[in-house]
mmCIF file of C-alpha atoms in Angstrom:
data_model
loop_
_atom_site.group_PDB
_atom_site.id
_atom_site.type_symbol
_atom_site.label_atom_id
_atom_site.label_comp_id
_atom_site.label_asym_id
_atom_site.label_seq_id
_atom_site.Cartn_x
_atom_site.Cartn_y
_atom_site.Cartn_z
ATOM 1 C CA MET A 235 0.704 -26.388 1.161
ATOM 2 C CA THR A 236 -1.746 -24.993 -1.377
ATOM 3 C CA ILE A 237 -5.400 -24.702 -0.441
ATOM 4 C CA ARG A 238 -6.251 -26.557 -3.625
ATOM 5 C CA THR A 239 -4.742 -29.681 -2.060
ATOM 6 C CA HIS A 240 -6.597 -29.269 1.209
ATOM 7 C CA ILE A 241 -9.976 -30.880 0.639
ATOM 8 C CA GLY A 242 -11.601 -29.085 3.537
ATOM 9 C CA LEU A 243 -10.667 -25.710 2.088
ATOM 10 C CA VAL A 244 -11.120 -26.226 -1.636
ATOM 11 C CA LEU A 245 -13.960 -23.752 -1.841
ATOM 12 C CA THR A 246 -14.623 -21.380 -4.682
ATOM 13 C CA ILE A 247 -16.900 -18.552 -3.609
ATOM 14 C CA LEU A 248 -19.281 -17.578 -6.397
ATOM 15 C CA PHE A 249 -21.297 -14.394 -6.558
ATOM 16 C CA ALA A 250 -23.655 -13.289 -9.301
ATOM 17 C CA ALA A 251 -23.270 -9.986 -11.045
ATOM 18 C CA GLY A 252 -24.951 -7.206 -9.162
ATOM 19 C CA TYR A 253 -23.484 -7.755 -5.678
ATOM 20 C CA SER A 254 -22.685 -4.256 -4.472
ATOM 21 C CA ASP A 255 -23.149 -1.841 -1.614
ATOM 22 C CA LEU A 256 -22.606 1.684 -2.854
ATOM 23 C CA ASN A 257 -21.181 4.238 -0.486
ATOM 24 C CA ALA A 258 -23.849 6.851 0.094
ATOM 25 C CA ALA A 259 -21.307 9.622 -0.407
ATOM 26 C CA ALA A 260 -20.627 8.685 -4.020
ATOM 27 C CA GLN A 261 -23.603 7.163 -5.844
ATOM 28 C CA GLU A 262 -23.422 9.087 -9.103
ATOM 29 C CA GLY A 263 -23.897 6.435 -11.729
ATOM 30 C CA ALA A 264 -24.763 2.802 -11.157
ATOM 31 C CA ILE A 265 -21.857 0.408 -10.767
ATOM 32 C CA THR A 266 -22.140 -3.270 -9.983
ATOM 33 C CA ALA A 267 -19.598 -6.011 -9.632
ATOM 34 C CA PRO A 268 -19.234 -8.477 -12.477
ATOM 35 C CA ALA A 269 -19.710 -12.128 -11.605
ATOM 36 C CA TYR A 270 -16.540 -13.256 -9.869
ATOM 37 C CA GLN A 271 -15.085 -16.148 -7.934
ATOM 38 C CA ILE A 272 -12.550 -16.011 -5.137
ATOM 39 C CA VAL A 273 -10.024 -18.806 -5.532
ATOM 40 C CA PRO A 274 -7.664 -19.668 -2.645
ATOM 41 C CA VAL A 275 -4.026 -19.904 -3.720
ATOM 42 C CA VAL A 276 -2.004 -20.523 -0.530
ATOM 43 C CA GLU A 277 -2.716 -20.542 3.193
ATOM 44 C CA GLY A 278 -0.721 -20.587 6.410
ATOM 45 C CA LEU A 279 0.568 -17.007 6.140
ATOM 46 C CA ASP A 280 1.277 -15.216 9.416
ATOM 47 C CA HIS A 281 -0.059 -11.667 9.031
ATOM 48 C CA PRO A 282 1.179 -11.136 5.456
ATOM 49 C CA TRP A 283 1.800 -7.486 4.596
ATOM 50 C CA SER A 284 2.585 -7.100 0.887
ATOM 51 C CA LEU A 285 2.832 -8.978 -2.393
ATOM 52 C CA THR A 286 5.374 -8.710 -5.214
ATOM 53 C CA PHE A 287 5.210 -10.382 -8.634
ATOM 54 C CA LEU A 288 8.410 -11.730 -10.197
ATOM 55 C CA PRO A 289 9.036 -11.907 -13.964
ATOM 56 C CA ASP A 290 8.917 -15.727 -13.990
ATOM 57 C CA GLY A 291 5.335 -15.753 -12.654
ATOM 58 C CA SER A 292 6.236 -16.494 -9.049
ATOM 59 C CA MET A 293 5.411 -14.176 -6.144
ATOM 60 C CA LEU A 294 7.063 -12.908 -2.981
ATOM 61 C CA ILE A 295 4.918 -12.465 0.116
ATOM 62 C CA VAL A 296 6.290 -10.155 2.809
ATOM 63 C CA HIS A 297 5.303 -10.806 6.426
ATOM 64 C CA LEU A 298 5.393 -8.154 9.125
ATOM 65 C CA ASN A 299 7.496 -10.488 11.307
ATOM 66 C CA GLY A 300 10.415 -10.221 8.872
ATOM 67 C CA ARG A 301 9.843 -13.320 6.722
ATOM 68 C CA ILE A 302 9.610 -13.350 2.942
ATOM 69 C CA VAL A 303 8.237 -16.467 1.287
ATOM 70 C CA LEU A 304 8.210 -17.456 -2.364
ATOM 71 C CA VAL A 305 5.056 -18.747 -4.067
ATOM 72 C CA LYS A 306 5.680 -20.695 -7.254
ATOM 73 C CA ASP A 307 3.206 -22.762 -9.251
ATOM 74 C CA GLY A 308 0.606 -22.280 -6.529
ATOM 75 C CA ALA A 309 2.800 -23.607 -3.711
ATOM 76 C CA LEU A 310 4.844 -22.047 -0.929
ATOM 77 C CA SER A 311 8.576 -22.632 -0.969
ATOM 78 C CA PRO A 312 9.638 -24.880 1.939
ATOM 79 C CA ASP A 313 12.060 -22.254 3.289
ATOM 80 C CA PRO A 314 11.751 -18.470 3.594
ATOM 81 C CA VAL A 315 14.033 -16.185 1.632
ATOM 82 C CA ALA A 316 17.420 -16.019 3.370
ATOM 83 C CA GLY A 317 19.444 -12.887 4.043
ATOM 84 C CA VAL A 318 16.578 -10.569 5.034
ATOM 85 C CA PRO A 319 17.981 -7.870 7.347
ATOM 86 C CA PRO A 320 16.807 -7.891 10.989
ATOM 87 C CA VAL A 321 13.677 -5.842 11.615
ATOM 88 C CA PHE A 322 12.195 -4.148 14.670
ATOM 89 C CA PHE A 323 9.079 -6.299 15.053
ATOM 90 C CA ARG A 324 6.688 -4.756 17.539
ATOM 91 C CA SER A 325 3.123 -3.455 17.227
ATOM 92 C CA GLN A 326 3.041 -1.916 13.712
ATOM 93 C CA GLY A 327 6.791 -2.264 13.271
ATOM 94 C CA GLY A 328 8.311 -4.943 11.065
ATOM 95 C CA LEU A 329 8.963 -5.706 7.396
ATOM 96 C CA PHE A 330 6.668 -3.718 5.121
ATOM 97 C CA ASP A 331 7.339 -3.876 1.407
ATOM 98 C CA ALA A 332 9.527 -5.465 -1.265
ATOM 99 C CA ILE A 333 9.668 -4.125 -4.808
ATOM 100 C CA LEU A 334 11.798 -4.871 -7.828
ATOM 101 C CA HIS A 335 14.187 -2.461 -9.501
ATOM 102 C CA PRO A 336 12.846 -1.474 -12.945
ATOM 103 C CA GLU A 337 15.779 -3.386 -14.465
ATOM 104 C CA PHE A 338 15.450 -6.376 -12.134
ATOM 105 C CA GLU A 339 15.789 -8.945 -14.903
ATOM 106 C CA THR A 340 19.345 -7.790 -15.541
ATOM 107 C CA ASN A 341 20.533 -6.455 -12.159
ATOM 108 C CA ARG A 342 18.435 -8.663 -9.785
ATOM 109 C CA LEU A 343 18.022 -5.753 -7.346
ATOM 110 C CA ILE A 344 15.162 -5.783 -4.856
ATOM 111 C CA TYR A 345 14.274 -3.008 -2.372
ATOM 112 C CA LEU A 346 12.926 -3.599 1.138
ATOM 113 C CA SER A 347 11.302 -1.212 3.609
ATOM 114 C CA TYR A 348 11.228 -2.079 7.298
ATOM 115 C CA ALA A 349 11.331 -0.773 10.861
ATOM 116 C CA HIS A 350 14.839 -0.679 12.294
ATOM 117 C CA GLY A 351 16.072 -0.049 15.827
ATOM 118 C CA ASP A 352 14.503 -0.735 19.211
ATOM 119 C CA GLY A 353 11.757 0.575 21.463
ATOM 120 C CA ASP A 354 13.718 3.671 22.399
ATOM 121 C CA ALA A 355 14.967 4.639 18.945
ATOM 122 C CA ASN A 356 13.550 3.305 15.675
ATOM 123 C CA ALA A 357 12.812 4.473 12.138
ATOM 124 C CA THR A 358 11.628 3.477 8.688
ATOM 125 C CA ARG A 359 14.591 2.156 6.737
ATOM 126 C CA VAL A 360 15.074 1.087 3.109
ATOM 127 C CA ALA A 361 17.709 -1.358 1.899
ATOM 128 C CA ARG A 362 18.512 -2.872 -1.471
ATOM 129 C CA ALA A 363 19.958 -6.302 -2.185
ATOM 130 C CA ARG A 364 20.507 -8.800 -4.967
ATOM 131 C CA PHE A 365 18.041 -11.675 -5.094
ATOM 132 C CA ASP A 366 19.161 -15.007 -6.529
ATOM 133 C CA GLY A 367 15.769 -16.697 -6.246
ATOM 134 C CA ALA A 368 16.353 -18.032 -2.749
ATOM 135 C CA SER A 369 18.536 -15.539 -0.847
ATOM 136 C CA LEU A 370 19.370 -11.851 -0.589
ATOM 137 C CA HIS A 371 22.994 -10.804 -1.023
ATOM 138 C CA ASP A 372 24.975 -7.562 -0.701
ATOM 139 C CA VAL A 373 22.331 -5.892 1.480
ATOM 140 C CA GLU A 374 22.913 -2.130 1.519
ATOM 141 C CA VAL A 375 20.942 0.472 3.502
ATOM 142 C CA ILE A 376 20.133 3.430 1.226
ATOM 143 C CA PHE A 377 17.685 5.436 3.367
ATOM 144 C CA GLU A 378 16.722 5.876 7.005
ATOM 145 C CA ALA A 379 14.098 8.333 8.207
ATOM 146 C CA THR A 380 15.255 10.938 10.679
ATOM 147 C CA PRO A 381 14.847 11.608 13.564
ATOM 148 C CA LEU A 382 14.645 8.292 15.371
ATOM 149 C CA LYS A 383 11.457 7.913 17.417
ATOM 150 C CA ASP A 384 10.346 5.908 20.453
ATOM 151 C CA THR A 385 6.940 4.768 19.160
ATOM 152 C CA PRO A 386 6.395 1.409 17.384
ATOM 153 C CA VAL A 387 3.669 2.782 15.082
ATOM 154 C CA HIS A 388 3.006 4.886 11.965
ATOM 155 C CA TYR A 389 5.918 3.923 9.727
ATOM 156 C CA GLY A 390 4.357 4.215 6.265
ATOM 157 C CA GLY A 391 6.832 1.950 4.507
ATOM 158 C CA ARG A 392 5.392 1.690 0.996
ATOM 159 C CA LEU A 393 7.710 1.891 -2.019
ATOM 160 C CA LEU A 394 7.152 2.982 -5.624
ATOM 161 C CA PHE A 395 9.486 3.405 -8.573
ATOM 162 C CA LEU A 396 8.579 6.279 -10.902
ATOM 163 C CA PRO A 397 9.141 6.094 -14.677
ATOM 164 C CA ASP A 398 12.312 8.194 -14.338
ATOM 165 C CA GLY A 399 13.860 5.481 -12.139
ATOM 166 C CA THR A 400 13.602 7.406 -8.864
ATOM 167 C CA LEU A 401 12.143 5.758 -5.775
ATOM 168 C CA LEU A 402 9.308 7.098 -3.615
ATOM 169 C CA ILE A 403 9.199 6.045 0.052
ATOM 170 C CA THR A 404 6.251 6.746 2.331
ATOM 171 C CA THR A 405 6.778 7.444 6.017
ATOM 172 C CA GLY A 406 4.444 7.928 8.969
ATOM 173 C CA ASP A 407 4.258 10.635 11.601
ATOM 174 C CA GLY A 408 5.210 8.337 14.483
ATOM 175 C CA PHE A 409 1.793 9.009 16.104
ATOM 176 C CA ASP A 410 3.145 11.095 18.993
ATOM 177 C CA TYR A 411 5.026 13.406 16.632
ATOM 178 C CA ARG A 412 2.265 14.505 14.298
ATOM 179 C CA GLU A 413 3.298 18.174 14.319
ATOM 180 C CA LYS A 414 6.540 17.157 12.596
ATOM 181 C CA ALA A 415 4.518 16.275 9.493
ATOM 182 C CA GLN A 416 4.319 20.036 8.825
ATOM 183 C CA MET A 417 8.041 20.631 9.324
ATOM 184 C CA LEU A 418 10.631 20.188 6.578
ATOM 185 C CA ASP A 419 13.580 19.459 8.883
ATOM 186 C CA ASN A 420 12.595 15.795 9.342
ATOM 187 C CA HIS A 421 11.239 12.798 7.415
ATOM 188 C CA LEU A 422 8.182 12.078 9.604
ATOM 189 C CA GLY A 423 4.833 12.291 7.816
ATOM 190 C CA LYS A 424 6.422 12.659 4.398
ATOM 191 C CA ILE A 425 6.798 11.044 1.011
ATOM 192 C CA VAL A 426 10.473 11.123 0.099
ATOM 193 C CA ARG A 427 12.152 10.658 -3.282
ATOM 194 C CA ILE A 428 15.637 9.267 -3.819
ATOM 195 C CA ASN A 429 17.667 7.799 -6.652
ATOM 196 C CA ASP A 430 18.000 4.030 -6.820
ATOM 197 C CA ASP A 431 21.338 4.218 -4.971
ATOM 198 C CA GLY A 432 20.009 6.455 -2.176
ATOM 199 C CA SER A 433 21.377 9.735 -3.518
ATOM 200 C CA VAL A 434 19.157 12.809 -3.818
ATOM 201 C CA PRO A 435 17.648 13.763 -7.201
ATOM 202 C CA ALA A 436 18.716 17.254 -8.206
ATOM 203 C CA ASP A 437 15.125 18.255 -9.078
ATOM 204 C CA ASN A 438 13.544 17.428 -5.707
ATOM 205 C CA PRO A 439 11.352 20.350 -4.610
ATOM 206 C CA PHE A 440 13.245 21.300 -1.437
ATOM 207 C CA VAL A 441 16.841 20.621 -2.495
ATOM 208 C CA ASP A 442 17.819 24.287 -2.297
ATOM 209 C CA ARG A 443 15.707 25.346 0.692
ATOM 210 C CA ASP A 444 17.610 26.121 3.878
ATOM 211 C CA GLY A 445 16.528 23.976 6.806
ATOM 212 C CA ALA A 446 14.695 21.428 4.630
ATOM 213 C CA LEU A 447 15.753 17.828 4.105
ATOM 214 C CA PRO A 448 16.465 17.363 0.393
ATOM 215 C CA GLN A 449 14.799 13.943 0.106
ATOM 216 C CA ILE A 450 11.300 15.336 0.855
ATOM 217 C CA TRP A 451 8.870 15.171 -2.077
ATOM 218 C CA SER A 452 5.579 15.955 -0.278
ATOM 219 C CA TYR A 453 4.577 16.535 3.331
ATOM 220 C CA GLY A 454 1.648 16.865 5.737
ATOM 221 C CA HIS A 455 0.876 13.119 5.770
ATOM 222 C CA ARG A 456 -0.224 10.962 8.698
ATOM 223 C CA ASN A 457 0.513 7.345 7.743
ATOM 224 C CA VAL A 458 0.646 6.560 4.015
ATOM 225 C CA GLN A 459 0.076 2.821 3.486
ATOM 226 C CA GLY A 460 -0.615 2.748 -0.227
ATOM 227 C CA ILE A 461 0.971 4.448 -3.231
ATOM 228 C CA LEU A 462 0.807 3.839 -6.984
ATOM 229 C CA TYR A 463 1.534 5.419 -10.345
ATOM 230 C CA ASP A 464 -0.974 5.518 -13.194
ATOM 231 C CA THR A 465 0.902 5.229 -16.469
ATOM 232 C CA GLN A 466 -2.018 6.621 -18.481
ATOM 233 C CA SER A 467 -2.680 9.803 -16.521
ATOM 234 C CA GLY A 468 0.801 10.272 -15.056
ATOM 235 C CA ARG A 469 -0.753 10.685 -11.620
ATOM 236 C CA VAL A 470 0.675 9.420 -8.346
ATOM 237 C CA TYR A 471 -2.091 8.308 -5.972
ATOM 238 C CA ALA A 472 -1.557 7.653 -2.263
ATOM 239 C CA HIS A 473 -3.893 6.774 0.579
ATOM 240 C CA GLU A 474 -3.343 7.330 4.264
ATOM 241 C CA HIS A 475 -4.938 6.534 7.588
ATOM 242 C CA GLY A 476 -6.784 9.227 9.488
ATOM 243 C CA ALA A 477 -7.471 8.986 13.206
ATOM 244 C CA GLN A 478 -11.171 8.323 13.898
ATOM 245 C CA GLY A 479 -12.269 9.246 10.414
ATOM 246 C CA GLY A 480 -10.375 11.234 7.852
ATOM 247 C CA ASP A 481 -8.830 8.401 5.829
ATOM 248 C CA GLU A 482 -7.804 9.893 2.497
ATOM 249 C CA ILE A 483 -6.852 9.244 -1.105
ATOM 250 C CA ASN A 484 -4.670 12.030 -2.486
ATOM 251 C CA VAL A 485 -3.164 12.872 -5.841
ATOM 252 C CA ILE A 486 0.468 13.540 -4.916
ATOM 253 C CA GLU A 487 2.448 16.349 -6.514
ATOM 254 C CA PRO A 488 5.988 17.366 -5.601
ATOM 255 C CA GLY A 489 6.347 20.122 -3.038
ATOM 256 C CA LYS A 490 2.691 20.059 -1.971
ATOM 257 C CA ASN A 491 1.406 20.118 1.620
ATOM 258 C CA TYR A 492 -1.375 17.595 2.331
ATOM 259 C CA GLY A 493 -2.435 19.183 5.563
ATOM 260 C CA TRP A 494 -2.018 16.772 8.462
ATOM 261 C CA PRO A 495 -2.572 17.636 11.294
ATOM 262 C CA VAL A 496 -3.720 21.188 10.442
ATOM 263 C CA ILE A 497 -6.640 19.974 8.313
ATOM 264 C CA THR A 498 -8.460 16.665 8.777
ATOM 265 C CA HIS A 499 -11.953 15.206 8.778
ATOM 266 C CA GLY A 500 -11.031 12.890 11.664
ATOM 267 C CA ILE A 501 -11.049 13.288 15.423
ATOM 268 C CA ASP A 502 -8.555 11.993 17.972
ATOM 269 C CA TYR A 503 -9.015 8.596 19.640
ATOM 270 C CA SER A 504 -9.765 10.444 22.876
ATOM 271 C CA GLY A 505 -12.729 12.091 21.179
ATOM 272 C CA ALA A 506 -10.985 15.477 21.078
ATOM 273 C CA ARG A 507 -10.766 17.446 17.852
ATOM 274 C CA VAL A 508 -7.407 17.249 16.127
ATOM 275 C CA SER A 509 -8.081 20.526 14.363
ATOM 276 C CA PRO A 510 -11.058 22.819 13.718
ATOM 277 C CA PHE A 511 -10.071 23.027 10.022
ATOM 278 C CA VAL A 512 -10.927 20.793 7.077
ATOM 279 C CA GLU A 513 -9.320 23.193 4.610
ATOM 280 C CA TYR A 514 -6.607 25.824 4.829
ATOM 281 C CA ASP A 515 -4.740 28.057 2.390
ATOM 282 C CA GLY A 516 -1.747 26.323 0.831
ATOM 283 C CA MET A 517 -2.893 22.814 1.768
ATOM 284 C CA GLU A 518 -4.239 20.230 -0.642
ATOM 285 C CA GLN A 519 -7.716 18.717 -0.507
ATOM 286 C CA PRO A 520 -8.040 14.916 -0.795
ATOM 287 C CA LEU A 521 -9.492 13.295 -3.871
ATOM 288 C CA LEU A 522 -11.643 11.278 -1.460
ATOM 289 C CA HIS A 523 -11.965 10.914 2.307
ATOM 290 C CA TRP A 524 -13.736 8.366 4.490
ATOM 291 C CA THR A 525 -15.427 9.103 7.781
ATOM 292 C CA PRO A 526 -15.865 6.810 9.628
ATOM 293 C CA SER A 527 -12.535 5.214 8.827
ATOM 294 C CA ILE A 528 -12.239 2.132 6.661
ATOM 295 C CA ALA A 529 -8.499 1.753 7.579
ATOM 296 C CA PRO A 530 -7.021 1.619 4.045
ATOM 297 C CA ALA A 531 -4.259 -0.873 3.224
ATOM 298 C CA GLY A 532 -3.022 -2.163 -0.094
ATOM 299 C CA PHE A 533 -3.671 -0.261 -3.297
ATOM 300 C CA THR A 534 -4.000 -0.981 -6.982
ATOM 301 C CA LEU A 535 -5.297 0.702 -10.118
ATOM 302 C CA TYR A 536 -6.817 -1.949 -12.336
ATOM 303 C CA ARG A 537 -5.510 -2.060 -15.900
ATOM 304 C CA GLY A 538 -5.916 -5.804 -16.463
ATOM 305 C CA ASP A 539 -7.863 -7.592 -19.184
ATOM 306 C CA LYS A 540 -9.996 -9.962 -17.089
ATOM 307 C CA PHE A 541 -12.497 -7.421 -15.721
ATOM 308 C CA PRO A 542 -13.299 -4.776 -18.367
ATOM 309 C CA GLN A 543 -15.857 -3.183 -16.020
ATOM 310 C CA TRP A 544 -13.075 -2.348 -13.555
ATOM 311 C CA GLN A 545 -10.752 -0.740 -16.067
ATOM 312 C CA GLY A 546 -9.085 2.355 -14.613
ATOM 313 C CA ASP A 547 -10.632 2.012 -11.139
ATOM 314 C CA LEU A 548 -8.841 2.167 -7.790
ATOM 315 C CA PHE A 549 -9.043 -0.729 -5.326
ATOM 316 C CA VAL A 550 -8.263 -0.239 -1.640
ATOM 317 C CA GLY A 551 -8.146 -2.893 1.075
ATOM 318 C CA ALA A 552 -10.263 -1.899 4.084
ATOM 319 C CA LEU A 553 -8.919 -3.414 7.297
ATOM 320 C CA ALA A 554 -11.562 -2.129 9.695
ATOM 321 C CA ALA A 555 -14.464 -2.417 7.253
ATOM 322 C CA GLN A 556 -13.355 -5.909 6.113
ATOM 323 C CA HIS A 557 -13.909 -5.477 2.418
ATOM 324 C CA VAL A 558 -12.196 -4.039 -0.657
ATOM 325 C CA ARG A 559 -13.373 -0.596 -1.691
ATOM 326 C CA ARG A 560 -13.629 -0.040 -5.434
ATOM 327 C CA VAL A 561 -13.385 3.640 -6.347
ATOM 328 C CA HIS A 562 -14.819 4.271 -9.796
ATOM 329 C CA LEU A 563 -13.086 7.163 -11.549
ATOM 330 C CA VAL A 564 -14.383 9.212 -14.450
ATOM 331 C CA ASP A 565 -11.909 11.710 -15.929
ATOM 332 C CA GLY A 566 -9.824 11.411 -12.764
ATOM 333 C CA ASN A 567 -12.706 12.248 -10.436
ATOM 334 C CA VAL A 568 -14.560 9.964 -8.026
ATOM 335 C CA ASP A 569 -17.886 8.988 -9.597
ATOM 336 C CA ALA A 570 -19.008 6.163 -7.301
ATOM 337 C CA GLN A 571 -17.827 3.550 -4.822
ATOM 338 C CA GLU A 572 -18.553 -0.119 -4.300
ATOM 339 C CA GLU A 573 -17.838 -2.538 -1.457
ATOM 340 C CA LEU A 574 -16.473 -5.881 -2.666
ATOM 341 C CA PHE A 575 -15.508 -9.236 -1.128
ATOM 342 C CA GLY A 576 -17.113 -8.483 2.240
ATOM 343 C CA GLU A 577 -18.446 -12.031 2.201
ATOM 344 C CA LEU A 578 -14.949 -13.124 3.254
ATOM 345 C CA GLY A 579 -15.313 -11.359 6.602
ATOM 346 C CA GLN A 580 -11.549 -10.704 6.604
ATOM 347 C CA ARG A 581 -9.182 -7.795 7.078
ATOM 348 C CA ILE A 582 -7.716 -7.229 3.611
ATOM 349 C CA ARG A 583 -4.105 -6.120 3.995
ATOM 350 C CA GLU A 584 -3.040 -6.153 0.344
ATOM 351 C CA VAL A 585 -4.758 -5.844 -3.024
ATOM 352 C CA ARG A 586 -2.754 -6.082 -6.256
ATOM 353 C CA THR A 587 -3.357 -6.500 -9.961
ATOM 354 C CA GLY A 588 -1.393 -9.495 -11.186
ATOM 355 C CA PRO A 589 0.411 -9.577 -14.539
ATOM 356 C CA ASP A 590 -2.172 -12.217 -15.495
ATOM 357 C CA GLY A 591 -4.980 -9.650 -15.136
ATOM 358 C CA TYR A 592 -6.493 -11.162 -11.992
ATOM 359 C CA LEU A 593 -6.903 -9.344 -8.697
ATOM 360 C CA TYR A 594 -4.949 -10.747 -5.729
ATOM 361 C CA LEU A 595 -5.741 -10.290 -2.025
ATOM 362 C CA LEU A 596 -3.865 -10.978 1.214
ATOM 363 C CA THR A 597 -5.882 -11.522 4.383
ATOM 364 C CA ASP A 598 -4.359 -10.080 7.544
ATOM 365 C CA LYS A 599 -4.551 -12.714 10.247
ATOM 366 C CA GLU A 600 -2.465 -15.350 11.996
ATOM 367 C CA ASN A 601 -3.500 -17.948 9.434
ATOM 368 C CA GLY A 602 -3.750 -15.593 6.470
ATOM 369 C CA SER A 603 -4.308 -16.491 2.840
ATOM 370 C CA LEU A 604 -3.405 -15.399 -0.652
ATOM 371 C CA LEU A 605 -6.576 -15.256 -2.753
ATOM 372 C CA ARG A 606 -7.150 -14.718 -6.475
ATOM 373 C CA VAL A 607 -10.268 -13.006 -7.857
ATOM 374 C CA GLU A 608 -11.333 -14.405 -11.229
ATOM 375 C CA PRO A 609 -14.315 -13.641 -13.466
ATOM 376 C CA VAL A 610 -17.093 -16.186 -13.781
ATOM 377 C CA GLN A 611 -17.886 -16.861 -17.385
ATOM 378 C CA PRO A 612 -21.618 -16.986 -18.256
ATOM 379 C CA GLU A 613 -22.955 -20.402 -19.133
ATOM 380 C CA GLN A 614 -23.537 -21.044 -22.806
ATOM 381 C CA ASP A 615 -26.987 -22.123 -23.941
#
């Protein structure tokens, strides 16, 4: 059922230009939100996790519990997508992401990331399948992180195709295995790069290093839950969760070490220091870090035509802070920040730029919603 047909929920939330709360750590330059309205699209989503746009204008919404639903013409399909592989659904484990092959319109291939296994042995896994509009067929596993772990947390699980057709996969450190993020003999706390069939690209940075897994592209990560590619700058951006503080946005380059857990601005949940270092030789500094944590989730770089003021800016869902953080970039550097959509009072799990130029949000709750952010046009005299 669409919210537009539910009279009690047909509410458009209007806010005048100028609604903003700048982060004190980045107030260079004045930025304010344009006038916008938040328009409900569909409701009744059970902890939705990610959003994928299809060429025909419809959308796929991935749920952590393993369901994928289709949204077409503003309405949910009556049945979930069939053929989704079984997932390990516990705590942070489940179905994470679904993205289209760059040549989806001809090969109909879709890629899924999910937790696989059980409480004693589980891992981040990636499979590809053919999607006929209602069901998945010919499901094939093309990657599984090693080693298996016994914790149902910190999976990463975000996917990104690069312009050369290779696939980036983010993984987490498994929480109890954070030291492995610094080791190249495993996939924990890494971003890995594979070909679209699961094979290893010959130009990966550690292909010829003894004792290193050849899929590794970057390392020293904690739990990367957002990754994107900027076609204009050629940069890969990723954000990851810190512990208590130390959430980060990084510019990812192959072969680089991003420091976790040797360097961090966060402290452990016990109150103990994870490390005395916030910088160390041979380890990359973040583009931006947040302490206290905002709990980043969902990630987009706005290149749409509906909000010219947001052109080229990063948008990050903030689960703990219950808003969307706009990061205003100037020449690739952070110039200012702005808190948006906090009036919803919701955990924002996903934020995406639609092909129509609007911003789309998923709220992370038992009765979650898909929301569209549209500009408000000024009244004509």
